[in-house]
Amino acid sequence: MTDALQEIHQFLPCRTPQRWIENALDNQDLMLIDHAHCEKKAASTALSLMYRYVDNSDLLNKMSRLAREELRHFEQVLAIMKKRGVQYRHLTPARYAAGLREPVRGDDPGRLVDVLIVGAIIEARSCERFAALAPFLDDALADFYRSLLKSEARHYQDYLALAELANGGPVAERVAQFLAIEQQLVETPDAEFRFHSGPLL
């Protein structure tokens, strides 16, 4: 296990339930489609932050790199899907991201701090799930998911560092509030399988 993954396991309040991993293995086409959507959404979030906070040079540089990487991952997922005959299509979003964003404050700098914390948590959970899934996947997909761990872990670290800068100090208390919500979203059952869903009902 890499040091970065160990740090993420310490950061997150819980591991992905085994039942979700079983759901993912039973729904691999759907997992790939939603994974592609997640990469596209991550790039979109980074770009929207760049447009909103044009005077924040640290954020502009980190988000520019992050958006490029997420779009590259999106292309890689699409290529894997094409090889496997999986058609990319629209999916209804999971409740996960919307649930995490509910407590986001409306005014800055609190809004920026919270959006960055949510970004860090989503990246950390993605990293944790790639690692949890890899031992059960075919070699090609397992290798791809392992290849994503380093960048996803760095994105999590970048988001947290930017949140502390925006806050002018530690954000541990605010992070703890969002992590409590995240744990509930991950552990409680969902009606539809998604990459960030809870286990199926």
mmCIF file of C-alpha atoms in Angstrom, residues 8 12-13 15 24 26 32 41 49-50 60 117-119 121 124 134 143 157 162 164 179 184 190 192 196 201:
data_model
loop_
_atom_site.group_PDB
_atom_site.id
_atom_site.type_symbol
_atom_site.label_atom_id
_atom_site.label_comp_id
_atom_site.label_asym_id
_atom_site.label_seq_id
_atom_site.Cartn_x
_atom_site.Cartn_y
_atom_site.Cartn_z
ATOM 1 C CA ILE A 8 -6.387 8.608 2.523
ATOM 2 C CA LEU A 12 -11.768 9.062 5.350
ATOM 3 C CA PRO A 13 -14.174 8.106 8.143
ATOM 4 C CA ARG A 15 -13.935 2.122 4.089
ATOM 5 C CA ALA A 24 -19.700 -2.757 -8.705
ATOM 6 C CA ASP A 26 -22.028 -7.028 -10.918
ATOM 7 C CA LEU A 32 -17.436 2.590 -16.276
ATOM 8 C CA LYS A 41 -17.668 16.501 -13.687
ATOM 9 C CA LEU A 49 -13.454 27.469 -9.931
ATOM 10 C CA MET A 50 -10.966 29.000 -12.389
ATOM 11 C CA LEU A 60 -5.715 28.803 -11.055
ATOM 12 C CA ILE A 117 -13.192 20.525 1.076
ATOM 13 C CA VAL A 118 -15.929 18.713 -0.869
ATOM 14 C CA GLY A 119 -13.521 18.337 -3.791
ATOM 15 C CA ILE A 121 -13.336 14.317 -0.044
ATOM 16 C CA ALA A 124 -10.088 10.801 -1.632
ATOM 17 C CA ALA A 134 -8.473 -3.286 -8.291
ATOM 18 C CA ASP A 143 -3.916 -1.711 -13.989
ATOM 19 C CA GLN A 157 -3.984 16.959 -1.205
ATOM 20 C CA LEU A 162 -6.100 25.295 -1.200
ATOM 21 C CA GLU A 164 -6.448 25.998 4.155
ATOM 22 C CA LEU A 179 -16.783 13.723 6.557
ATOM 23 C CA GLN A 184 -23.637 8.427 6.000
ATOM 24 C CA ASP A 190 -29.016 3.465 -2.464
ATOM 25 C CA GLU A 192 -29.328 2.913 -7.978
ATOM 26 C CA HIS A 196 -20.096 7.066 -5.442
ATOM 27 C CA LEU A 201 -30.942 -1.722 -1.331
#
